[in-house]
Coordinates of C-alpha atoms and ligand atoms in Angstrom, one line a residue:
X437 CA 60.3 50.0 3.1
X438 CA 59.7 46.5 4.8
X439 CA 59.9 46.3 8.6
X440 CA 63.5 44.6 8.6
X441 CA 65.1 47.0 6.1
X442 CA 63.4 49.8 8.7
X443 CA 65.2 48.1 11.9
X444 CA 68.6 47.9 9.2
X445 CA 68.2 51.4 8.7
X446 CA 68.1 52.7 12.2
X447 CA 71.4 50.5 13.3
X448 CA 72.8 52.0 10.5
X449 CA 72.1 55.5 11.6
X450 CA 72.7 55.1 15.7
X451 CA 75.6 53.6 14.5
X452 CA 76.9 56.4 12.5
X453 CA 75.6 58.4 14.9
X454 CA 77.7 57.2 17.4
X455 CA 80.9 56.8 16.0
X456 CA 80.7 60.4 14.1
X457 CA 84.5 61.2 14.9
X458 CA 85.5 58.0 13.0
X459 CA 85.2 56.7 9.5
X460 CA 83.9 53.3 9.5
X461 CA 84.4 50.5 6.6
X462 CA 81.8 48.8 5.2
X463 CA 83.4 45.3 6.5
X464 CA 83.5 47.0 9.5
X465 CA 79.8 48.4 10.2
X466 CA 78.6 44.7 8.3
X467 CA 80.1 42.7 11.1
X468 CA 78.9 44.8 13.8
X469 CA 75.5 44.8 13.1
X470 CA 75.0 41.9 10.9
X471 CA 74.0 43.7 7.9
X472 CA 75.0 42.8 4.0
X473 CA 77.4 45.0 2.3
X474 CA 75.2 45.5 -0.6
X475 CA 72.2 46.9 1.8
X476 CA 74.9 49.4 3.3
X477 CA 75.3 50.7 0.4
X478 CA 71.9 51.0 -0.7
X479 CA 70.7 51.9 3.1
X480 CA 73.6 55.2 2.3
X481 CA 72.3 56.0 -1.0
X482 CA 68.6 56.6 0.6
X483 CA 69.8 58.7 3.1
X484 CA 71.8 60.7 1.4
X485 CA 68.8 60.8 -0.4
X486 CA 67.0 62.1 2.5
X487 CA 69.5 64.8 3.2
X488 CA 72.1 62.9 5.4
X489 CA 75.6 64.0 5.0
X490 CA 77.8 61.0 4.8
X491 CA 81.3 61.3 3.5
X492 CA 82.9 57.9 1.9
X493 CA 86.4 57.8 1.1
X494 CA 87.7 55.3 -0.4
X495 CA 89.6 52.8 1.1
X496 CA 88.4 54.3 4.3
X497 CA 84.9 54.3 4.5
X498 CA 81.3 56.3 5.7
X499 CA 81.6 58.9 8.3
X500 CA 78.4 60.9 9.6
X501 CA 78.7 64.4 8.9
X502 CA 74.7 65.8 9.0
X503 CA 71.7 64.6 10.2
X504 CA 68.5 66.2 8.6
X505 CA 65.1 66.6 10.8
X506 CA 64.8 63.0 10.2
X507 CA 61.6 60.8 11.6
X508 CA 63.0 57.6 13.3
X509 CA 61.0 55.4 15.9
X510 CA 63.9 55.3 18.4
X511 CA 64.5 59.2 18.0
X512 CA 60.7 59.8 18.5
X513 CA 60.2 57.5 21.4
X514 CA 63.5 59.0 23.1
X515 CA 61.5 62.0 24.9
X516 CA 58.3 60.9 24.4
X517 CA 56.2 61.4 27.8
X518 CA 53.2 59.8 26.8
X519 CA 51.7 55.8 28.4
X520 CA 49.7 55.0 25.1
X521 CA 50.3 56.9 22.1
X522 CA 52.8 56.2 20.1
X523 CA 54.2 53.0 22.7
X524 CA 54.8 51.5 19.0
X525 CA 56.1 53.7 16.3
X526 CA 56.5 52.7 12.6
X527 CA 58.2 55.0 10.4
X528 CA 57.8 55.5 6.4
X529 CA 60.2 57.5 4.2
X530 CA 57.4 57.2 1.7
X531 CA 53.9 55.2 1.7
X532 CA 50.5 55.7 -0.1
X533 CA 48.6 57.0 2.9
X534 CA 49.0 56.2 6.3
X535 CA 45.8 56.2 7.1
X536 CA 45.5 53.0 4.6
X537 CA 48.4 51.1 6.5
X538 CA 47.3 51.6 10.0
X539 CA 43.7 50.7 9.0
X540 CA 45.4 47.3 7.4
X541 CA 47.5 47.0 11.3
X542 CA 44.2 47.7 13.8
X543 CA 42.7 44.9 11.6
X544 CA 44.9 42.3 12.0
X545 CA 45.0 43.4 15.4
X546 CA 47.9 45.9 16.0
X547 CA 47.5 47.7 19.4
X548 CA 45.8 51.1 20.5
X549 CA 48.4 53.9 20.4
X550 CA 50.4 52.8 17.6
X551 CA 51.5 55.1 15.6
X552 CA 52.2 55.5 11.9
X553 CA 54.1 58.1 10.5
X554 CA 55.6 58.9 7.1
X555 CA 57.8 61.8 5.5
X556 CA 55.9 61.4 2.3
X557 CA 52.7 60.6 1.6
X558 CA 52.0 59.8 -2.2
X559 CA 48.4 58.9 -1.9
X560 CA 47.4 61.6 1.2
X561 CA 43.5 61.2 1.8
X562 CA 41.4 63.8 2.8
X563 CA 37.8 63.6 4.0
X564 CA 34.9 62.6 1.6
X565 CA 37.6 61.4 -1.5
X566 CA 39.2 64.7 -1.6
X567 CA 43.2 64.7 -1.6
X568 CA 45.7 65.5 1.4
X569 CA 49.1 67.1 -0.3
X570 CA 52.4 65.2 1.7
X571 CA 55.4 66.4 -0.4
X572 CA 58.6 64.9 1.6
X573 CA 60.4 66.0 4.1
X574 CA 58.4 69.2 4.7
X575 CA 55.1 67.7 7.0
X576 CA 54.5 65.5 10.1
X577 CA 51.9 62.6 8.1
X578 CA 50.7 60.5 11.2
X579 CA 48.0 57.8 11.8
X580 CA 47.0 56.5 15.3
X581 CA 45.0 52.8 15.9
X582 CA 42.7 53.8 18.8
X583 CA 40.1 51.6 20.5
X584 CA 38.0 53.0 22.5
X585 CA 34.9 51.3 24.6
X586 CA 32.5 53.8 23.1
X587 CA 29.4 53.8 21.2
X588 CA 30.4 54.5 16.9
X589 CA 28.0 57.7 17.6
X590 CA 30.3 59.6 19.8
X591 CA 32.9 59.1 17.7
X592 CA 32.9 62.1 15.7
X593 CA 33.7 64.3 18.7
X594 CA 37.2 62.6 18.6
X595 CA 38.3 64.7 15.4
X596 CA 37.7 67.7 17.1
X597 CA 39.5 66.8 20.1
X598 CA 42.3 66.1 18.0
X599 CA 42.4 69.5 16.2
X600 CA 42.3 70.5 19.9
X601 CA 45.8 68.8 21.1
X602 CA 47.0 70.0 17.6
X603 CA 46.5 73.3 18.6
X604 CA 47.4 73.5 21.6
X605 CA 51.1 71.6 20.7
X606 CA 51.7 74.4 18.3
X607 CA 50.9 77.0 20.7
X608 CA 53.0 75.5 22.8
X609 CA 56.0 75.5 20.4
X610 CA 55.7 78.6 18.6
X611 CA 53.7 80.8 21.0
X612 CA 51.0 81.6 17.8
X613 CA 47.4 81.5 18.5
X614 CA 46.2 78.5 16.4
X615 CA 42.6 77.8 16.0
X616 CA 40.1 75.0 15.1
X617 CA 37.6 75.2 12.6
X618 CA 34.9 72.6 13.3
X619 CA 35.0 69.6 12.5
X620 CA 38.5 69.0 11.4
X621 CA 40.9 71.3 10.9
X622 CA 43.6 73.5 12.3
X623 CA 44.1 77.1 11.6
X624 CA 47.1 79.7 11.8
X625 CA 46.4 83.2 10.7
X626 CA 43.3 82.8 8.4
X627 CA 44.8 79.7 7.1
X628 CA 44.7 75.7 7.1
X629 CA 47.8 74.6 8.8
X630 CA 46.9 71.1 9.7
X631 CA 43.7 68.5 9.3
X632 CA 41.8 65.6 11.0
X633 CA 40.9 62.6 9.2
X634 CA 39.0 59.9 11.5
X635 CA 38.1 56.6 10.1
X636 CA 36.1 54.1 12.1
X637 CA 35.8 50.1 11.5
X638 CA 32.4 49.7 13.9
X639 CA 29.3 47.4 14.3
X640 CA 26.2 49.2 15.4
X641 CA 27.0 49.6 18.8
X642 CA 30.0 48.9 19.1
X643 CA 33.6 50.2 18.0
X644 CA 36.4 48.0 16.7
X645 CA 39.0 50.6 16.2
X646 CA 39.5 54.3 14.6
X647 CA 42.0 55.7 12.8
X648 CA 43.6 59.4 13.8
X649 CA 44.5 60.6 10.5
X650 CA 46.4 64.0 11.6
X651 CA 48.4 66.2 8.9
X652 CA 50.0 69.4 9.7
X653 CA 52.7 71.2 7.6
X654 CA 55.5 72.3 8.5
X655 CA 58.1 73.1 7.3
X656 CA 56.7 74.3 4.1
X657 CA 57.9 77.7 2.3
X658 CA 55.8 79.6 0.1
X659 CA 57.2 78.0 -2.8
X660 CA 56.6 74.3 -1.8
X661 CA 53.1 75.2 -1.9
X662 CA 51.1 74.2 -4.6
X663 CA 49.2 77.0 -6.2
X664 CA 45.5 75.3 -6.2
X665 CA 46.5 76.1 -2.3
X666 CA 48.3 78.7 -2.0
X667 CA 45.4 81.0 -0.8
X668 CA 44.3 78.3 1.5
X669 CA 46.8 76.5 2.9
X670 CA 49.9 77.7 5.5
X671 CA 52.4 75.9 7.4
X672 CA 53.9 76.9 10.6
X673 CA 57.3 77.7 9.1
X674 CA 55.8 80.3 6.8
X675 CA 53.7 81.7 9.8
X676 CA 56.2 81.8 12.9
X677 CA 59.3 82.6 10.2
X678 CA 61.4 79.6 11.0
X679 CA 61.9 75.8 10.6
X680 CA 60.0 73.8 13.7
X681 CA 61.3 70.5 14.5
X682 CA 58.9 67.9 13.4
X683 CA 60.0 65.7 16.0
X684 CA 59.1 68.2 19.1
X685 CA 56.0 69.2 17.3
X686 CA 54.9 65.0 17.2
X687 CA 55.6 64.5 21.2
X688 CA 53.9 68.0 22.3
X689 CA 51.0 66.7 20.2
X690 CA 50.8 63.1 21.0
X691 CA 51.0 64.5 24.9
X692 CA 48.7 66.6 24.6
X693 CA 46.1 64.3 22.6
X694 CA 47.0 61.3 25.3
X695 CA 45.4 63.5 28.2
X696 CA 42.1 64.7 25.7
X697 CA 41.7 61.0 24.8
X698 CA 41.9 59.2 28.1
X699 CA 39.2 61.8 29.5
X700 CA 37.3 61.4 26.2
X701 CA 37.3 57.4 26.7
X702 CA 36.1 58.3 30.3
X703 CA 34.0 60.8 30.2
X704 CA 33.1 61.9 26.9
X705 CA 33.0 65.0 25.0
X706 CA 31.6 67.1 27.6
X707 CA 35.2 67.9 29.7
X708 CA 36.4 69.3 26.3
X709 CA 33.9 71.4 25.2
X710 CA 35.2 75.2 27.1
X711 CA 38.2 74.6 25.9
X712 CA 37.3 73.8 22.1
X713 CA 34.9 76.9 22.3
X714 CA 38.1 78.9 23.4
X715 CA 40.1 77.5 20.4
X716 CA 37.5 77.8 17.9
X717 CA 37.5 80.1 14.7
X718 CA 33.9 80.3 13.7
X719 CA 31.7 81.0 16.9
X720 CA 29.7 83.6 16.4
X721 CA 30.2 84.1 13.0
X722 CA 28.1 83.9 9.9
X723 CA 28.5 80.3 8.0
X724 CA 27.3 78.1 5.5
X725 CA 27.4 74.4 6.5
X726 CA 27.0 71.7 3.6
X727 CA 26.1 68.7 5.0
X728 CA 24.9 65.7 2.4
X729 CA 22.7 67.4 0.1
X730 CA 21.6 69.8 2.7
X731 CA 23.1 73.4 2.9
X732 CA 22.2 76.1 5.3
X733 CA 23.2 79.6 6.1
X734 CA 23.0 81.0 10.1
X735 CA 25.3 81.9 12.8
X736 CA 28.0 79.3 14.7
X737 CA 26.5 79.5 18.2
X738 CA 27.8 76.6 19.9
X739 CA 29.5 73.7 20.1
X740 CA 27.1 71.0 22.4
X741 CA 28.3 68.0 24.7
X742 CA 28.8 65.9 22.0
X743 CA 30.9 67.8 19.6
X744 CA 28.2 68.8 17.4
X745 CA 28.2 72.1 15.9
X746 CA 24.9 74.1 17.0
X747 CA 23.6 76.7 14.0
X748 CA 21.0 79.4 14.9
X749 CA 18.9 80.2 11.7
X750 CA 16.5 83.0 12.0
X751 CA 14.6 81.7 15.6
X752 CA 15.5 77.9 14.9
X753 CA 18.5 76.3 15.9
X754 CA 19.9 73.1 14.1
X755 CA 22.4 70.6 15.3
X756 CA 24.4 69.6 13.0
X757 CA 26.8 66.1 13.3
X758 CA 29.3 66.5 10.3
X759 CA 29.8 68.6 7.4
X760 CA 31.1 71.6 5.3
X761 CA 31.5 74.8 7.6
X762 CA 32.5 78.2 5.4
X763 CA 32.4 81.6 6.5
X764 CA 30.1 84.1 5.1
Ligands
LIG1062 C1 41.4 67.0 6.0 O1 40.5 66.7 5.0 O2 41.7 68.1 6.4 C2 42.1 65.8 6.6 C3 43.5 65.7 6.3 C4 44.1 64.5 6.9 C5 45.5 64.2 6.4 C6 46.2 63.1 7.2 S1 47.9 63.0 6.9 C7 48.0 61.5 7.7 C8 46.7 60.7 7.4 N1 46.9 59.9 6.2 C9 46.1 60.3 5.2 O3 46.0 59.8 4.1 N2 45.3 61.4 5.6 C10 45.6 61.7 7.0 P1 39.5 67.8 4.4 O4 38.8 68.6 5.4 O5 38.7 67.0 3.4 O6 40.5 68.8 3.6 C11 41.0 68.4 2.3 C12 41.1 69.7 1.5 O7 42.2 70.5 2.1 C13 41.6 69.4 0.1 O8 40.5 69.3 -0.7 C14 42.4 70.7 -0.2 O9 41.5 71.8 -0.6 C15 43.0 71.1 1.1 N3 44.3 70.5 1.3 C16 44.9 69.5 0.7 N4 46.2 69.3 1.2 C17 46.4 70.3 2.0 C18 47.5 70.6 2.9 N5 48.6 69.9 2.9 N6 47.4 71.8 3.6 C19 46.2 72.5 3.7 N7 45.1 72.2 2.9 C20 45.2 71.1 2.1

């Protein structure tokens, strides 16, 4: 949806929104905000698409009668506590990846802490080529442009500190003991409940921008999981028993990831690293990390200032960047 319909869109909805006792004419919501006839009616039709109740009778016209757990910019900045992240929001009903858009915005120069989210990804991205499943509705699909002043190696440490806030946001909201699973990814019960994906445009020593790729689901049943992941994947609703609100879960998150990031930008990985140890799901235990054409079996032992993962194998110890971490 272009930018203009977006800003058409939201009217449309505050409007409704506040005017629920009445119904309102299509003349009559046209003059007030300036919008054609023929885009009310299409703006309607994809919400009610989207699970908005609007009654039309005719003669009469549209009255608000239910509003779904909806992602709007003005409903996500409302509470919002945070300085940087997420001072812009852009909101999708459905895009490729949004990943690929807010790569496309830090380039042609959009500002650090914007924030990108969709209800339905059709092209979700995963690390390494693999595939990220966003079926509408049902997950919080978000991107963040950040630009920090550091050098492209001490990058990687951010996707961990971003499973971190992750985790801690869904503590927070459901009370559940979520864990990380070095490098990228987000664990309820045994289970992949959300993943990082961080994408860097960088010289050599320097960093133009990354992208926070972040995707958690939510409010997922059993059944709107696909069966290639239905012994891997979870979502919170299936875990805690009931729906979350997306919207809560996206402030706790970006509030939580605001504080992990400024330190980060200041002081690096090190501050993180007790807590990340405390949150993660494989220290300690026997694992196989696959990293490029390497592959090698020992036990997690530690998680060093820079966010590398620390192997022991037999009396050696191996430091490992990036990769493939499975448990044995
Ligand atoms: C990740 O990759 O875990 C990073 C996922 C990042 C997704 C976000 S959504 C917003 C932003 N825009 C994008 O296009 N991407 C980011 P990786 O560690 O490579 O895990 C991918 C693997 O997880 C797949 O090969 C599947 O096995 C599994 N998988 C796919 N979709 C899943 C889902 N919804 N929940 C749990 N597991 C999933």
């Amino acid at each position: 949806m272009k930018q203009s319909l977006q800003i058409a869109e939201e009217e449309l909805i505050t409007f409704l929104q506040k005017n629920r006792q009445t119904q309102l004419s299509t003349r009559q919501i046209s003059e007030e905000l300036g919008i054609h006839p023929y885009v009310i009616y299409q703006l309607v039709k994809e919400l009610r698409r989207w699970g908005f109740k609007i009654s039309s009778e005719k003669g009469k016209g549209y009255q608000l009668l239910e509003v779904p757990d909806f992602l709007l910019p003005g409903k996500i900045r409302r509470n919002l506590k945070t300085k940087l992240l997420g001072k812009e929001v852009l909101c999708y009903r459905t895009i490729g990846s949004t990943n690929n858009l807010a790569f496309r915005l830090a380039e042609s120069g959009a500002e650090e802490g914007t924030l990108i989210v969709a209800d339905e990804q059709t092209k979700g991205r995963g690390r390494m080529g693999r595939s990220w499943y966003s079926p509408p509705k049902l997950g919080l699909w978000q991107s963040l442009i950040l630009r920090p002043d550091i050098p492209p190696f001490k990058a990687p440490g951010l996707s961990i500190c971003a499973g971190l806030a992750l985790a801690q946001a869904i503590v927070e909201l459901t009370g559940m003991d979520a864990k990380i699973k070095w490098p990228n990814d987000c664990y309820l019960n045994g289970r992949k409940v959300g993943g990082v994906l961080l994408e860097l445009s960088a010289e050599i020593d320097r960093i133009n921008f990354v992208i926070a790729g972040i995707g958690v689901n939510v409010n997922h049943q059993l059944s709107d999981i696909p069966k290639n992941l239905s012994s891997i994947a979870t979502s919170l609703r299936i875990e805690v028993g009931k729906e979350v609100p997306r919207v809560k879960l996206l402030s706790s998150f970006l509030e939580k990831f605001e504080v992990i990031y400024m330190d980060f930008k200041n002081n690096g990985f090190a501050p993180q690293r007790s807590l990340i140890k405390n949150f993660s799901s494989l220290l300690g235990t026997k694992v196989t990390v696959k990293y490029g054409k390497e592959k090698i079996e020992g036990i997690a032992e530690d998680i060093d200032d820079n966010g590398s993962l620390v192997i022991r194998v037999g009396k050696e110890k191996r430091v490992v960047t990036t990769g493939e971490v499975a448990a044995v």
